[in-house]
mmCIF file of C-alpha atoms and ligand atoms in Angstrom:
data_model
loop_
_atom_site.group_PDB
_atom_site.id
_atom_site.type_symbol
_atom_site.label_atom_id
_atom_site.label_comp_id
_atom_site.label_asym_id
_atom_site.label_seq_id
_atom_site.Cartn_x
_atom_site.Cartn_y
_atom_site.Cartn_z
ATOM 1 C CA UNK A 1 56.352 87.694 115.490
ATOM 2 C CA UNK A 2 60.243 87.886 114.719
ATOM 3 C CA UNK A 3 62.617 86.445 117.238
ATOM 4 C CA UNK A 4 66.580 87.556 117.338
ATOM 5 C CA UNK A 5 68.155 84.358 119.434
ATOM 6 C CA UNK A 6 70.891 86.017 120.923
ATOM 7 C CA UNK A 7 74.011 84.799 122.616
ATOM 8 C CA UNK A 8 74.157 87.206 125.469
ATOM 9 C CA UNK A 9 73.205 90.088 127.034
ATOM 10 C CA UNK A 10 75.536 92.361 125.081
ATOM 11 C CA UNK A 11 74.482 90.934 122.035
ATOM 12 C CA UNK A 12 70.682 91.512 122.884
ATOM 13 C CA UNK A 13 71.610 94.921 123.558
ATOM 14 C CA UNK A 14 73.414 95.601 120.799
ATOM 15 C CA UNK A 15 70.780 94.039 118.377
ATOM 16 C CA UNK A 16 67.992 96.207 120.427
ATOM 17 C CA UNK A 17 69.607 99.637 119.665
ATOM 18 C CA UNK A 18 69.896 98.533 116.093
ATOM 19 C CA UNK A 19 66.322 98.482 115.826
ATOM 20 C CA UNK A 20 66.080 101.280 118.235
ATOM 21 C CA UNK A 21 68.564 103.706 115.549
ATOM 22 C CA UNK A 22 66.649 102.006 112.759
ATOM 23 C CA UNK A 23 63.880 103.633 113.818
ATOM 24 C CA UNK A 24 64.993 107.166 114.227
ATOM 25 C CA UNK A 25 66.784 107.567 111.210
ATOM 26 C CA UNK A 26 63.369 105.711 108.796
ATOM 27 C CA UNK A 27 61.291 108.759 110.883
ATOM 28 C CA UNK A 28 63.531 111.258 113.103
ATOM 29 C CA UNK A 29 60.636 112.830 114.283
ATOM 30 C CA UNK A 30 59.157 109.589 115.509
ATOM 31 C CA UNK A 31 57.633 108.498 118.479
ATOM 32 C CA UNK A 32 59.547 106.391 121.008
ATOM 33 C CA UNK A 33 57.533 104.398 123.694
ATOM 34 C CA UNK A 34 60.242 104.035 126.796
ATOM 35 C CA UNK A 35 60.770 101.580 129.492
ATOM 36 C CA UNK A 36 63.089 101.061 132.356
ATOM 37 C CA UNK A 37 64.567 98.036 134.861
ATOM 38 C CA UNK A 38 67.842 96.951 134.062
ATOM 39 C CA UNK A 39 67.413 94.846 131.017
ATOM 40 C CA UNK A 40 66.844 97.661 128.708
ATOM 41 C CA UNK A 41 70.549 99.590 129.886
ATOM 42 C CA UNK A 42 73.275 98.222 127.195
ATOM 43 C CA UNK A 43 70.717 99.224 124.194
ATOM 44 C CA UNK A 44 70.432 102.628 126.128
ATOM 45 C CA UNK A 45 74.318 102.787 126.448
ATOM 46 C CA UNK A 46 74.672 102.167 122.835
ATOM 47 C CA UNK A 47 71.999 104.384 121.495
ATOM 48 C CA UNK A 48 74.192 107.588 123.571
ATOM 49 C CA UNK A 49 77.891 106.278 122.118
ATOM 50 C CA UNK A 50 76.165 106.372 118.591
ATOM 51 C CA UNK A 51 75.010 110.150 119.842
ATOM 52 C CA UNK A 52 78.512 110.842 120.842
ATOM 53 C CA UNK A 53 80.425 109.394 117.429
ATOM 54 C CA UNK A 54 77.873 111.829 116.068
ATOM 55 C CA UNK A 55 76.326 109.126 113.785
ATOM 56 C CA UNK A 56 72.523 109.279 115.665
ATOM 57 C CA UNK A 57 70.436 112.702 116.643
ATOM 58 C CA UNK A 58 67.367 112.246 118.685
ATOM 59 C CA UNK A 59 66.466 116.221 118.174
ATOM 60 C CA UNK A 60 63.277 115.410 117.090
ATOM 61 C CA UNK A 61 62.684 112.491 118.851
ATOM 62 C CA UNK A 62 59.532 112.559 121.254
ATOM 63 C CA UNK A 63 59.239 110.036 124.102
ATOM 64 C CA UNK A 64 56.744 108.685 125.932
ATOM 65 C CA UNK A 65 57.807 106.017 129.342
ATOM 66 C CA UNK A 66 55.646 103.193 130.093
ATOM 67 C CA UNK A 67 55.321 103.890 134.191
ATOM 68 C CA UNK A 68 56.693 105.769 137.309
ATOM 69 C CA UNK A 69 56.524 104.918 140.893
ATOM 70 C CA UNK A 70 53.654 106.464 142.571
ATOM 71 C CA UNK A 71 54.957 108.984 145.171
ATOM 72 C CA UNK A 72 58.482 109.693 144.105
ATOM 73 C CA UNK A 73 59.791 112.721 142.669
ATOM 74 C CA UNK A 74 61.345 112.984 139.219
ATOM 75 C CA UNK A 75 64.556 113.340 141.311
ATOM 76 C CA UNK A 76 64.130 110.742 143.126
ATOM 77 C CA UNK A 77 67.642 108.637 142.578
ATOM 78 C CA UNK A 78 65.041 105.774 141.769
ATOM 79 C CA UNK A 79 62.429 107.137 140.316
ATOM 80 C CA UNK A 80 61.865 106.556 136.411
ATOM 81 C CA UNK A 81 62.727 109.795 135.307
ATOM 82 C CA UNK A 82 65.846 109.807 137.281
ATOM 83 C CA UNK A 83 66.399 106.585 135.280
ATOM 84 C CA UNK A 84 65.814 107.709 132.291
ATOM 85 C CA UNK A 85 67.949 110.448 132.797
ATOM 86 C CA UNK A 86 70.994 108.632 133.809
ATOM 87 C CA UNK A 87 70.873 106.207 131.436
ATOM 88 C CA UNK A 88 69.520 107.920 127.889
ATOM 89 C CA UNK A 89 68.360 111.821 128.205
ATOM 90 C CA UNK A 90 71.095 113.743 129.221
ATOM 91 C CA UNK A 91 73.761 111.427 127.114
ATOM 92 C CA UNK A 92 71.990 112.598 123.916
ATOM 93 C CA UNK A 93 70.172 115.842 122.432
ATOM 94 C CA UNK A 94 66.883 115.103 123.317
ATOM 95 C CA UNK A 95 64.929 117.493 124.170
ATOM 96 C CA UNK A 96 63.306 117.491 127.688
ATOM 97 C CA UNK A 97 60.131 119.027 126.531
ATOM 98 C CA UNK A 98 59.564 116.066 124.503
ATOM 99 C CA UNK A 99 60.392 113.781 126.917
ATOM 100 C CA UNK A 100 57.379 112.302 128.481
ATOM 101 C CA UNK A 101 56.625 110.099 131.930
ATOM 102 C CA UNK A 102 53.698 109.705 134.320
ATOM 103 C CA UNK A 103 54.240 112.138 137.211
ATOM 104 C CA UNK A 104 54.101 109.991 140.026
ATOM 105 C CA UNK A 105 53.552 112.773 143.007
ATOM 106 C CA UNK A 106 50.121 114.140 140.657
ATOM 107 C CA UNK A 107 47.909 114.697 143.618
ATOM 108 C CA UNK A 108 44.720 112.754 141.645
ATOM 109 C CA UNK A 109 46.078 109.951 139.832
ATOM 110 C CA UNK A 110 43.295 109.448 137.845
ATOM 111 C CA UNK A 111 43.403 113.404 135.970
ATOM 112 C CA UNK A 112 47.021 112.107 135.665
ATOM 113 C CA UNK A 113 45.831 109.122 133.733
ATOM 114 C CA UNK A 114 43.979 110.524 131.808
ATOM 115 C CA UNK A 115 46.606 113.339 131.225
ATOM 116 C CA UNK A 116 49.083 110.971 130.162
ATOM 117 C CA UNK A 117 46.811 109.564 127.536
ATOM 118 C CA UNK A 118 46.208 112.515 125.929
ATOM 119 C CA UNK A 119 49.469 113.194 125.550
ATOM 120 C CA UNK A 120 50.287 109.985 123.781
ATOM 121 C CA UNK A 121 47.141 110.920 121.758
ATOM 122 C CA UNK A 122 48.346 114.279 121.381
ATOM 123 C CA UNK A 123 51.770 112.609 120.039
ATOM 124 C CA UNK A 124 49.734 110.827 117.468
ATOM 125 C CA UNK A 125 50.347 106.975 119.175
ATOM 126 C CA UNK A 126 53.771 105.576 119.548
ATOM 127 C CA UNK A 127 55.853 104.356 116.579
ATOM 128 C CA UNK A 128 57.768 101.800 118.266
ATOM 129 C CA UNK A 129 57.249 100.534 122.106
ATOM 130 C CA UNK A 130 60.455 99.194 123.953
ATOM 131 C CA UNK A 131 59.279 96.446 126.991
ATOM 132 C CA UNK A 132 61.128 94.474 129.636
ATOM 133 C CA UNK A 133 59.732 91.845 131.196
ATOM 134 C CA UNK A 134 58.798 91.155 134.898
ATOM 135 C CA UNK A 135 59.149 87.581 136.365
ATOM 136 C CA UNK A 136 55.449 86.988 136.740
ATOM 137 C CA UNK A 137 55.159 88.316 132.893
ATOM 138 C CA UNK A 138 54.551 92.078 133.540
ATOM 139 C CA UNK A 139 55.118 94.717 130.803
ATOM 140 C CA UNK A 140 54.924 98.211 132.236
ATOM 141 C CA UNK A 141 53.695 97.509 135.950
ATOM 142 C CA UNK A 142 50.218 95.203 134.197
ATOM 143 C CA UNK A 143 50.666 92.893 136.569
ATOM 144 C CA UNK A 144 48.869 89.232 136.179
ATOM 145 C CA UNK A 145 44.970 89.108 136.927
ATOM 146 C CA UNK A 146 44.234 92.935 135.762
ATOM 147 C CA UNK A 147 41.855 92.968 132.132
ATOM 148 C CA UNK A 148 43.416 93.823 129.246
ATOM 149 C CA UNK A 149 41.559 96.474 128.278
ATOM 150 C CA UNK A 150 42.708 99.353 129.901
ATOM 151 C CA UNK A 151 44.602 102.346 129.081
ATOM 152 C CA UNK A 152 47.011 104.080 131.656
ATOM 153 C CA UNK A 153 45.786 103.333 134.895
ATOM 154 C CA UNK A 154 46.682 103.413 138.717
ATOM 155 C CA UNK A 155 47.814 99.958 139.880
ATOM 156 C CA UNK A 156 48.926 98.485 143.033
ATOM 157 C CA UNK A 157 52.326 96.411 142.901
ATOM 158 C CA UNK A 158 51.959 92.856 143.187
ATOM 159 C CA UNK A 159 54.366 90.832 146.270
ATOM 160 C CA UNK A 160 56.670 89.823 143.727
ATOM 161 C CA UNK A 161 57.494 92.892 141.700
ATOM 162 C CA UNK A 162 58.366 95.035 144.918
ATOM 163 C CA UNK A 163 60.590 91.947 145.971
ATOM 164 C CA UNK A 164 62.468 92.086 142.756
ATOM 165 C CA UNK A 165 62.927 95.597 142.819
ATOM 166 C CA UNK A 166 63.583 95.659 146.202
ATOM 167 C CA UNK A 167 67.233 95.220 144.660
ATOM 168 C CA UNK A 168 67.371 99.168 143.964
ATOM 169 C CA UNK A 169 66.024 100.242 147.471
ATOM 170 C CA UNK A 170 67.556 100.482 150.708
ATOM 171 C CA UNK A 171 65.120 98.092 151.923
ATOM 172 C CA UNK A 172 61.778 96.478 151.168
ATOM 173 C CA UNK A 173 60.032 99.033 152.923
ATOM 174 C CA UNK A 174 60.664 101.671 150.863
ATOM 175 C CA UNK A 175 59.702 100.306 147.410
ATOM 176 C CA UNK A 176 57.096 102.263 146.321
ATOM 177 C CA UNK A 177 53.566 100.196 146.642
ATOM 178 C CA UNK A 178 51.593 101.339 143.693
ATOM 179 C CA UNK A 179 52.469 103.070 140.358
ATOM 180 C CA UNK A 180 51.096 104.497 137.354
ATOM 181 C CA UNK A 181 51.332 102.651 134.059
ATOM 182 C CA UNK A 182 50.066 102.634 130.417
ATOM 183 C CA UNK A 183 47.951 99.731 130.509
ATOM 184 C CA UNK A 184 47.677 96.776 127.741
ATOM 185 C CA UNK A 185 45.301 98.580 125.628
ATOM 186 C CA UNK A 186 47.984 101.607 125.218
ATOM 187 C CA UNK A 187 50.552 99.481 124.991
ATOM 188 C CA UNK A 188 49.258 97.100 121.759
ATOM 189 C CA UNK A 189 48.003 100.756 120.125
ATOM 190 C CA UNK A 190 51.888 100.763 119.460
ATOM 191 C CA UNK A 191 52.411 100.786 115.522
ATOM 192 C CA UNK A 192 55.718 98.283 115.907
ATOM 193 C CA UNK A 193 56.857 96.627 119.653
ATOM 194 C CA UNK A 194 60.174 95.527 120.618
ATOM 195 C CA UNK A 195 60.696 93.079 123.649
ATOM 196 C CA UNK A 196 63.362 92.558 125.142
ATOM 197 C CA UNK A 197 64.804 90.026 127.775
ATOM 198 C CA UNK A 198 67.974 87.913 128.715
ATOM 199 C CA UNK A 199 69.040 85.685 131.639
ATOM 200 C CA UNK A 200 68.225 82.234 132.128
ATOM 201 C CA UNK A 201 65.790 83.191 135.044
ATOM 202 C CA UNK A 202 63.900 85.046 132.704
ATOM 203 C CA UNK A 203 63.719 81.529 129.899
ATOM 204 C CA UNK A 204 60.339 80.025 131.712
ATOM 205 C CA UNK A 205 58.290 83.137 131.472
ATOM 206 C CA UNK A 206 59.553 84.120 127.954
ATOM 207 C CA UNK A 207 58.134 80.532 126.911
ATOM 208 C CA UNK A 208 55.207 81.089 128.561
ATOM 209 C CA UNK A 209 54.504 84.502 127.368
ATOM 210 C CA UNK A 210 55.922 84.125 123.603
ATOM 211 C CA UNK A 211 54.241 80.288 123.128
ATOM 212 C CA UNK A 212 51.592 79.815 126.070
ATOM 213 C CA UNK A 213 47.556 80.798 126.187
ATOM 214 C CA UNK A 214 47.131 84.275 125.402
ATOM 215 C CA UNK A 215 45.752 84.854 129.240
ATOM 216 C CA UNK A 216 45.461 88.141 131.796
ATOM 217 C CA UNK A 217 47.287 85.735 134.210
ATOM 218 C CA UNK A 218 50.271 86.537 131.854
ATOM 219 C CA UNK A 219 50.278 89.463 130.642
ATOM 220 C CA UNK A 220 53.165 89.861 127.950
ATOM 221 C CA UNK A 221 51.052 86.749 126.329
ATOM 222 C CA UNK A 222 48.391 89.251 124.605
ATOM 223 C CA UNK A 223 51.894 90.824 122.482
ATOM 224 C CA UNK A 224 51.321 87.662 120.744
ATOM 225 C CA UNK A 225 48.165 89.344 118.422
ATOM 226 C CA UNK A 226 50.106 92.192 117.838
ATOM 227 C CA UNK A 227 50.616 92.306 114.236
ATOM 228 C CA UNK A 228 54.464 93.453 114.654
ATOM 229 C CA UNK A 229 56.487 92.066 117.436
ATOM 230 C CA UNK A 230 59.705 91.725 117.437
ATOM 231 C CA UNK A 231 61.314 89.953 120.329
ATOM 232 C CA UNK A 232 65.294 90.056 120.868
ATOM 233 C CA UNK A 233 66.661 87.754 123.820
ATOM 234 C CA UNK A 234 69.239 86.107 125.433
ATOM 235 C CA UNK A 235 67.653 83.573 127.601
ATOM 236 C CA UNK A 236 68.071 80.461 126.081
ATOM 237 C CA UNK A 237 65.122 80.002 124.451
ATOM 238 C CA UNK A 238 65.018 76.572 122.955
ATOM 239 C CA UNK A 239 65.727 77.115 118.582
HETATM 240 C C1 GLP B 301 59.986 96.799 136.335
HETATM 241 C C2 GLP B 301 59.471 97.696 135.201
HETATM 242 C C3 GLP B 301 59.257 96.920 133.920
HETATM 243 C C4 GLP B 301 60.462 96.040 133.639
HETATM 244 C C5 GLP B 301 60.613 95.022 134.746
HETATM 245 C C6 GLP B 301 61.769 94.044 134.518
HETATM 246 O O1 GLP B 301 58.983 96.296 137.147
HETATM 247 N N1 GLP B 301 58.259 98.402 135.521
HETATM 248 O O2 GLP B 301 59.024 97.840 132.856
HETATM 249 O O3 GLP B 301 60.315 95.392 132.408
HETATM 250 O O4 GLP B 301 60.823 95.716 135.960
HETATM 251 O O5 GLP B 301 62.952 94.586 134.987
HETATM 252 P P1 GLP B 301 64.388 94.053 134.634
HETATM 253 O O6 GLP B 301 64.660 94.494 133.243
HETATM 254 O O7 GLP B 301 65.286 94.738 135.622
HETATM 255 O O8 GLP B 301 64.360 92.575 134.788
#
């Protein structure tokens, strides 16, 4: 594991594009693993001004997102794709076709699933996987208490993650109650994984998840046998 101590959020960001770009221009045609929430927006924002300084092409890029909200539409303002739209897609020359997410209105969730794995299949595995992490030490929506083994998966949200992204909804109420995620397994088939995080509210569960048992009940704490983690944050971890 390599950890980038950084002194705030812009410097995360910055430092999480670099290793974003690094990838793209080692293998242009590589695979990028996605993921959304807020942390993840400043690497996004510099990844499109490279595009627009014309010093970074993603036209062979292929993508693959870690989750969507089960029920919403792609155009939903808050639904992952429109997220990844906003933020990344249409600021750079990606093309759509080769931008994957779980479609959260599939009417059997579990052909979807198992759609969505073939894809990544398809796309021969993801080069390098991009994760935030929730309070209670999700990555994707694994939330704590679920195995480890599984692969992308139907899961309901726990209390706490539809509180915290209750933020983005005009209420409570309408924050989506399940989603559809890569699991664990998919997620550590990743050749290289970068995880990112910053905030002081996020310091304890960092600790916990970089340094703690390796333990279901937190789930970011199995990226700690993954042979090549990097982690770049801005929490305050202790040197
Ligand atoms: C959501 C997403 C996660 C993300 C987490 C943290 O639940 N499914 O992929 O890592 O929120 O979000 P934020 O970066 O806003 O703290």
């Amino acid at each position: 594991m390599r950890i980038y101590t950084c002194e705030d959020y812009a410097a995360m960001s910055r430092r999480a594009a670099d290793i974003l770009a690094a990838q793209i221009i080692l293998k242009p045609d590589c695979v990028l693993g996605l993921a959304t929430g807020s942390t993840p927006v400043g690497a996004y924002a510099q990844l499109a001004a490279w595009h627009r300084e014309g010093v970074l092409s993603f036209a062979q890029v292929r993508s693959v997102n870690l989750d969507e909200y089960r029920g919403l539409s792609g155009g939903h303002p808050q639904s992952y794709r429109h997220f990844m739209q906003k933020h990344l897609f249409r600021l750079v020359d990606i093309d759509p076709q080769n931008t994957h997410i779980p479609d959260g209105q599939a009417a059997d969730p579990a052909v979807e699933c198992a759609r969505y794995d073939a894809v990544i299949r398809a796309l021969g595995g993801v080069d390098l996987q991009l994760l935030g992490l929730g309070h209670n030490g999700h990555i994707g929506f694994n939330e704590p208490g679920r195995a480890f083994e599984k692969t992308t998966h139907r899961v309901k949200l726990g209390e706490s993650t539809i509180r915290a992204n209750a933020r983005f909804f005009a209420s409570m109420d309408e924050v989506p109650k399940e989603a559809v995620t890569m699991g664990i397994k998919s997620i550590m088939q990743a050749k290289k994984i970068l995880l990112i995080a910053s905030g002081e509210d996020k310091r304890e569960i960092m600790e916990k998840a970089l340094f703690g048992p390796v333990t279901p009940d937190v789930p970011a704490s199995i990226l700690q046998l993954h042979p090549d983690l990097t982690v770049v944050e801005a929490c305050g971890l202790p040197e």
